[in-house]
Amino acid sequence: MIDVSKLEKILKKVEKPARYIGMEKNSIQKNLDQVKVKFAFAFPDVYDVGMSHLGLHILYNLLNSQEDIACERVFAPWVDMEEQMVKENIPLYTLENKEPIDTFDFVGFTLQYEMSYTNVINMLHLGNIPILSKDRKDSDPLIIAGGPCVYNPEPMADIFDFFVLGEGEEIILEILQKYKEHKEKGYSRIEFLKEIARIEGIYVPQFYEVHYKEDNTIDRMIPLVEGVPIKINKRIIKNLNETYYPEKLIIPFIDIVHDRIPLEIFRGCTRGCRFCQAGMIYRPIREKNVDTLLNTAQKLVENTGYEDISLTSLSSCDYSQLQLLVTELMKRYEEKNIGVSLPSLRLDSFSLGILKEIEKVRKTGLTFAPEAGSQRLRDVINKGVTEEDLERAVTFAFNEGYSTIKLYFMIGLPTETEEDLLGIKNLGYKVKDIFFSMPKEKRRGNLKVTLSASCFVPKAFTPFQWVGQNSIEEFNDKINFLRSEIKDRKVTFNYHDPKLSYLEAVLARGDRRLSQGLIRAWEKGCKFDGWSELFYFEKWMEAFEETGIDGDFYALRQRSFEELLPWDFIDIGVTKEFLVNEYKKAAEGKLTEDCRQGCRNCGINRSFLGGVC
Amino acid sequence: MILWIRFTKQNFMKYISHLDLMRLFQRSFRRCNIPIKYSQGFNPQPKMAIANPLALGTESFEEYMEIELTQRIPEDDFIKTMNKDLPEGIKILDAKYVDEKKSITTYIDWSHYEIQFMAYNVADLDTLEASITGLLERDQIIIERERRKGNKVITKNVDIRPLIGNITLSKDKTVETSEREYLVTINCLLKSGDRGNLKPIDLLKALDKNTNMNIEVDTADIRRIKIFTEGQNSIEPLM
């Protein structure tokens, strides 16, 4: 255990000290001498963000449900805390037993966004663990990762010992079981890695070598160890009704980003938006049934005392039994002042009806995501939303008493023209016109329309994975154009930093040569890159230059279909053929209908036995 | 029905802010099925109030809270159920139904604190004690208080002497840690509540400014021992 008296001293000097104390309701503190495997679940961001992540709660409770396993949490300390920890020589520790992370068997990171990569490196450093996999000894913990970013794990290949592809609760116990067996017969790190490299869903990067062509693209990837797979398949849960879901959740002391019950209603998404990575990698669609959900909700309400249930998924309005579920939940919990909420809304009348039912109170703001300004471009990205949908939704919202509307867009989408950009402005102005076309006595509140534009980042395993991103200059031109066009007191235009999106694009589609650049950036002081106040673009550019990395090569370059992409050795179940086809349809502006209306042949029901979707 | 509750906030729980503590109790009430009354209106809130909230980092042997219930439950059941649910460090000591119309906050007048801090320039115990007595003998002790008005910070000079009941040095808990360096423990009675309030940290600052003992203010351990109301001729516990 770390020196608690030192900890007490520094906690008085930092912001939100309760981030660092553990002891929350439903947290689990085991005697670490009495377990066989110690697993540190690491989230490479602050507590407030990490504790809002559902996957943490699932794996934490699943692992701790096993008698001989202890799972403890560790988050990135905010910069004030890090400074104090370094000064007092306190190593990075887990919240439960306040044990340094280097005493654990595993440190498992979840990689939710690329901009947290430097935090991984920083956390290893603060935990006195060698940063490079090749420098770690048998006595060091195994450093592993899961989460959506591992669908292109290559930029972090030098750092992690292995990656877990797919749904963690399906595979984690299998890994730890193997580890126990190895420990009992005398553990050797390399022998263990060799054995688990054969488990489906596990990728051990050190067992592969990548060769490059003269033009810097990948020539081939060859296994260095006999018996390791050439293709890594993701692992999925076939039946979500029978899979593990926690009945308790840790209740944070401090106010976190999502402070409510997350009731996961399904996985996967059938919409097929062409920019969306989640929509591809989490296929197939798998719903939980209403009975399962009501049972889970009841237990979670009893065990947490939370005042809000959020129906989570990638597109909750698509849940086939949504009306029934919402009605039942309202019937049970309305009296107890427990609310039901939907994290995302579709623009159709059905969804709006549901909204009317659940949001009887707080009428603050509504957020919609048309993603693109013109119908043409929305068709290109397969966002099946029309201007009429938006009009109807906004009219509804104003009639219901809402007065703050937020619309999300992306700029820099493939084939985008000035006309498409103007579409963003036009939609915003249209919303305003709808408000003022209502009779004066029916208008409520003070109208505020926010148009928010993020810069498009092409991601692996999407139909746009071959696309060159707009340059920072192009993004800035587009932003300036819109800023000069949108001049209205009621309509505000917000935009994301193109520099951050550029870097995200480099990391999202990078290869393993990027590891060195990441480490160099961290050495220069980069961490918490996703936090604008701590993002130092110049340092990143210096780091790339010093390590011979050309960021434009990864972010801006248009790839050919023939090119071997860094993530091509991973099989997500959706075929490359489907992605190519979708890319071509995008160029023609042709829609691909929701696959709930009929199979679109993405391949997922062929790759997993039993045809799950 | 109004229930007055006396509870502790000790050890690591001192790092929980007032708002966090409110939320913690609300969720605990819900888990324990305590029939708490909600306000009417668009955003119903549970009817509860914590009297004289502590600053972050201060622990307490005795805090007070009042809640309103829709139906009466025996005090002992309430205490037992809640203590099973609450985290280590927060413990209900006592609960009592009252007929009061006035909020519990209005009864609070004084707090007794124990404060432990490092002082880096102390000759000996007697000098230390003399400087504390010296402070108490002053007619006025002026400190600067910051107040926020919108974005502006306004500083104002305040005389805190009337807000200090007493300060005593706890000699048995004061130790010399090295040459001229002392871990000092004092006990003090400070005004609390709506009719005048002195934060222990402000007292420490005043002590540092007006003596030459060189106090490390930001690492001081502050502990509220007891809360009092002003009676006819004496100060008395609230319940």
Tab-separated table of N, CA and C in Angstrom, chain A residues 489-550:
chain	number	residue	atom	x	y	z
A	489	ARG	N	-28.215	37.010	-34.156
A	489	ARG	CA	-28.167	37.018	-32.699
A	489	ARG	C	-28.700	35.725	-32.106
A	490	LYS	N	-29.618	35.092	-32.826
A	490	LYS	CA	-30.275	33.901	-32.283
A	490	LYS	C	-29.550	32.606	-32.665
A	491	VAL	N	-28.660	32.725	-33.639
A	491	VAL	CA	-28.002	31.516	-34.140
A	491	VAL	C	-26.498	31.591	-33.859
A	492	THR	N	-26.021	30.642	-33.087
A	492	THR	CA	-24.597	30.618	-32.734
A	492	THR	C	-23.899	29.500	-33.502
A	493	PHE	N	-22.696	29.780	-33.937
A	493	PHE	CA	-21.915	28.764	-34.639
A	493	PHE	C	-20.692	28.375	-33.794
A	494	ASN	N	-20.599	27.076	-33.486
A	494	ASN	CA	-19.446	26.538	-32.740
A	494	ASN	C	-18.677	25.586	-33.621
A	495	TYR	N	-17.405	25.437	-33.367
A	495	TYR	CA	-16.649	24.473	-34.179
A	495	TYR	C	-15.520	23.881	-33.351
A	496	HIS	N	-15.068	22.707	-33.800
A	496	HIS	CA	-13.973	22.027	-33.111
A	496	HIS	C	-12.635	22.481	-33.687
A	497	ASP	N	-11.592	22.262	-32.904
A	497	ASP	CA	-10.251	22.623	-33.318
A	497	ASP	C	-9.753	21.660	-34.414
A	498	PRO	N	-9.516	22.154	-35.633
A	498	PRO	CA	-9.062	21.261	-36.716
A	498	PRO	C	-7.730	20.580	-36.389
A	499	LYS	N	-6.902	21.218	-35.575
A	499	LYS	CA	-5.613	20.610	-35.239
A	499	LYS	C	-5.797	19.318	-34.461
A	500	LEU	N	-6.750	19.343	-33.564
A	500	LEU	CA	-7.036	18.154	-32.777
A	500	LEU	C	-7.570	17.034	-33.675
A	501	SER	N	-8.445	17.416	-34.613
A	501	SER	CA	-9.030	16.419	-35.519
A	501	SER	C	-7.982	15.837	-36.455
A	502	TYR	N	-7.025	16.660	-36.829
A	502	TYR	CA	-5.922	16.185	-37.678
A	502	TYR	C	-5.131	15.108	-36.941
A	503	LEU	N	-4.790	15.404	-35.710
A	503	LEU	CA	-4.018	14.455	-34.919
A	503	LEU	C	-4.804	13.167	-34.675
A	504	GLU	N	-6.091	13.340	-34.436
A	504	GLU	CA	-6.952	12.182	-34.243
A	504	GLU	C	-6.931	11.306	-35.497
A	505	ALA	N	-6.932	11.956	-36.649
A	505	ALA	CA	-6.921	11.213	-37.913
A	505	ALA	C	-5.601	10.475	-38.107
A	506	VAL	N	-4.508	11.093	-37.687
A	506	VAL	CA	-3.205	10.427	-37.788
A	506	VAL	C	-3.223	9.151	-36.951
A	507	LEU	N	-3.673	9.282	-35.695
A	507	LEU	CA	-3.646	8.141	-34.778
A	507	LEU	C	-4.675	7.078	-35.155
A	508	ALA	N	-5.826	7.523	-35.676
A	508	ALA	CA	-6.904	6.582	-35.982
A	508	ALA	C	-6.530	5.638	-37.124
A	509	ARG	N	-5.708	6.126	-38.069
A	509	ARG	CA	-5.383	5.258	-39.194
A	509	ARG	C	-3.865	5.048	-39.330
A	510	GLY	N	-3.185	5.197	-38.210
A	510	GLY	CA	-1.735	5.053	-38.237
A	510	GLY	C	-1.282	3.601	-38.182
A	511	ASP	N	0.009	3.402	-38.406
A	511	ASP	CA	0.582	2.066	-38.277
A	511	ASP	C	1.522	2.045	-37.077
A	512	ARG	N	2.229	0.931	-36.903
A	512	ARG	CA	2.999	0.785	-35.666
A	512	ARG	C	4.240	1.678	-35.599
A	513	ARG	N	4.590	2.318	-36.702
A	513	ARG	CA	5.708	3.253	-36.637
A	513	ARG	C	5.380	4.483	-35.783
A	514	LEU	N	4.065	4.670	-35.511
A	514	LEU	CA	3.656	5.834	-34.720
A	514	LEU	C	3.992	5.721	-33.233
A	515	SER	N	4.205	4.495	-32.757
A	515	SER	CA	4.483	4.323	-31.321
A	515	SER	C	5.584	5.255	-30.845
A	516	GLN	N	6.653	5.338	-31.634
A	516	GLN	CA	7.796	6.164	-31.243
A	516	GLN	C	7.416	7.646	-31.156
A	517	GLY	N	6.594	8.084	-32.113
A	517	GLY	CA	6.141	9.472	-32.108
A	517	GLY	C	5.282	9.791	-30.892
A	518	LEU	N	4.437	8.819	-30.524
A	518	LEU	CA	3.585	8.991	-29.344
A	518	LEU	C	4.427	9.147	-28.087
A	519	ILE	N	5.431	8.292	-27.991
A	519	ILE	CA	6.285	8.348	-26.796
A	519	ILE	C	7.057	9.662	-26.766
A	520	ARG	N	7.521	10.097	-27.925
A	520	ARG	CA	8.256	11.358	-27.974
A	520	ARG	C	7.341	12.532	-27.580
A	521	ALA	N	6.110	12.501	-28.072
A	521	ALA	CA	5.169	13.575	-27.711
A	521	ALA	C	4.950	13.606	-26.199
A	522	TRP	N	4.817	12.420	-25.624
A	522	TRP	CA	4.651	12.346	-24.167
A	522	TRP	C	5.899	12.888	-23.453
A	523	GLU	N	7.056	12.543	-23.964
A	523	GLU	CA	8.305	13.049	-23.361
A	523	GLU	C	8.346	14.572	-23.379
A	524	LYS	N	7.714	15.135	-24.390
A	524	LYS	CA	7.686	16.600	-24.488
A	524	LYS	C	6.604	17.217	-23.608
A	525	GLY	N	5.853	16.369	-22.930
A	525	GLY	CA	4.864	16.890	-21.985
A	525	GLY	C	3.421	16.750	-22.441
A	526	CYS	N	3.167	16.064	-23.559
A	526	CYS	CA	1.788	15.900	-24.007
A	526	CYS	C	1.064	14.864	-23.155
A	527	LYS	N	-0.077	15.239	-22.655
A	527	LYS	CA	-1.019	14.340	-21.993
A	527	LYS	C	-2.348	15.058	-21.944
A	528	PHE	N	-3.405	14.306	-21.660
A	528	PHE	CA	-4.756	14.882	-21.695
A	528	PHE	C	-4.966	15.699	-22.972
A	529	ASP	N	-4.554	15.147	-24.115
A	529	ASP	CA	-4.643	15.892	-25.371
A	529	ASP	C	-6.075	16.236	-25.749
A	530	GLY	N	-7.026	15.446	-25.241
A	530	GLY	CA	-8.428	15.715	-25.545
A	530	GLY	C	-8.958	16.941	-24.799
A	531	TRP	N	-8.193	17.448	-23.832
A	531	TRP	CA	-8.605	18.628	-23.070
A	531	TRP	C	-7.949	19.841	-23.714
A	532	SER	N	-8.750	20.713	-24.322
A	532	SER	CA	-8.172	21.779	-25.145
A	532	SER	C	-7.140	22.617	-24.390
A	533	GLU	N	-7.340	22.803	-23.085
A	533	GLU	CA	-6.392	23.645	-22.335
A	533	GLU	C	-5.027	22.969	-22.178
A	534	LEU	N	-4.965	21.656	-22.447
A	534	LEU	CA	-3.690	20.950	-22.295
A	534	LEU	C	-3.183	20.378	-23.627
A	535	PHE	N	-3.788	20.834	-24.732
A	535	PHE	CA	-3.399	20.289	-26.031
A	535	PHE	C	-2.337	21.175	-26.668
A	536	TYR	N	-1.161	20.593	-26.905
A	536	TYR	CA	-0.044	21.351	-27.476
A	536	TYR	C	0.314	20.801	-28.851
A	537	PHE	N	-0.336	21.353	-29.852
A	537	PHE	CA	-0.155	20.857	-31.220
A	537	PHE	C	1.302	20.950	-31.662
A	538	GLU	N	1.963	22.059	-31.314
A	538	GLU	CA	3.354	22.253	-31.761
A	538	GLU	C	4.261	21.140	-31.254
A	539	LYS	N	4.040	20.745	-29.999
A	539	LYS	CA	4.862	19.667	-29.443
A	539	LYS	C	4.674	18.363	-30.210
A	540	TRP	N	3.434	18.106	-30.598
A	540	TRP	CA	3.154	16.912	-31.390
A	540	TRP	C	3.904	16.960	-32.726
A	541	MET	N	3.858	18.121	-33.363
A	541	MET	CA	4.503	18.243	-34.666
A	541	MET	C	6.016	18.072	-34.536
A	542	GLU	N	6.569	18.633	-33.456
A	542	GLU	CA	8.001	18.444	-33.204
A	542	GLU	C	8.320	16.966	-33.010
A	543	ALA	N	7.472	16.311	-32.219
A	543	ALA	CA	7.696	14.888	-31.921
A	543	ALA	C	7.673	14.067	-33.209
A	544	PHE	N	6.714	14.372	-34.091
A	544	PHE	CA	6.624	13.634	-35.357
A	544	PHE	C	7.877	13.882	-36.199
A	545	GLU	N	8.293	15.138	-36.222
A	545	GLU	CA	9.451	15.463	-37.035
A	545	GLU	C	10.698	14.720	-36.532
A	546	GLU	N	10.857	14.733	-35.228
A	546	GLU	CA	12.044	14.099	-34.645
A	546	GLU	C	12.061	12.594	-34.801
A	547	THR	N	10.880	11.994	-34.966
A	547	THR	CA	10.841	10.539	-35.101
A	547	THR	C	10.568	10.125	-36.554
A	548	GLY	N	10.649	11.085	-37.447
A	548	GLY	CA	10.510	10.781	-38.862
A	548	GLY	C	9.111	10.378	-39.287
A	549	ILE	N	8.118	10.962	-38.645
A	549	ILE	CA	6.738	10.627	-38.992
A	549	ILE	C	6.117	11.770	-39.792
A	550	ASP	N	5.496	11.403	-40.909
A	550	ASP	CA	4.814	12.392	-41.730
A	550	ASP	C	3.314	12.273	-41.450
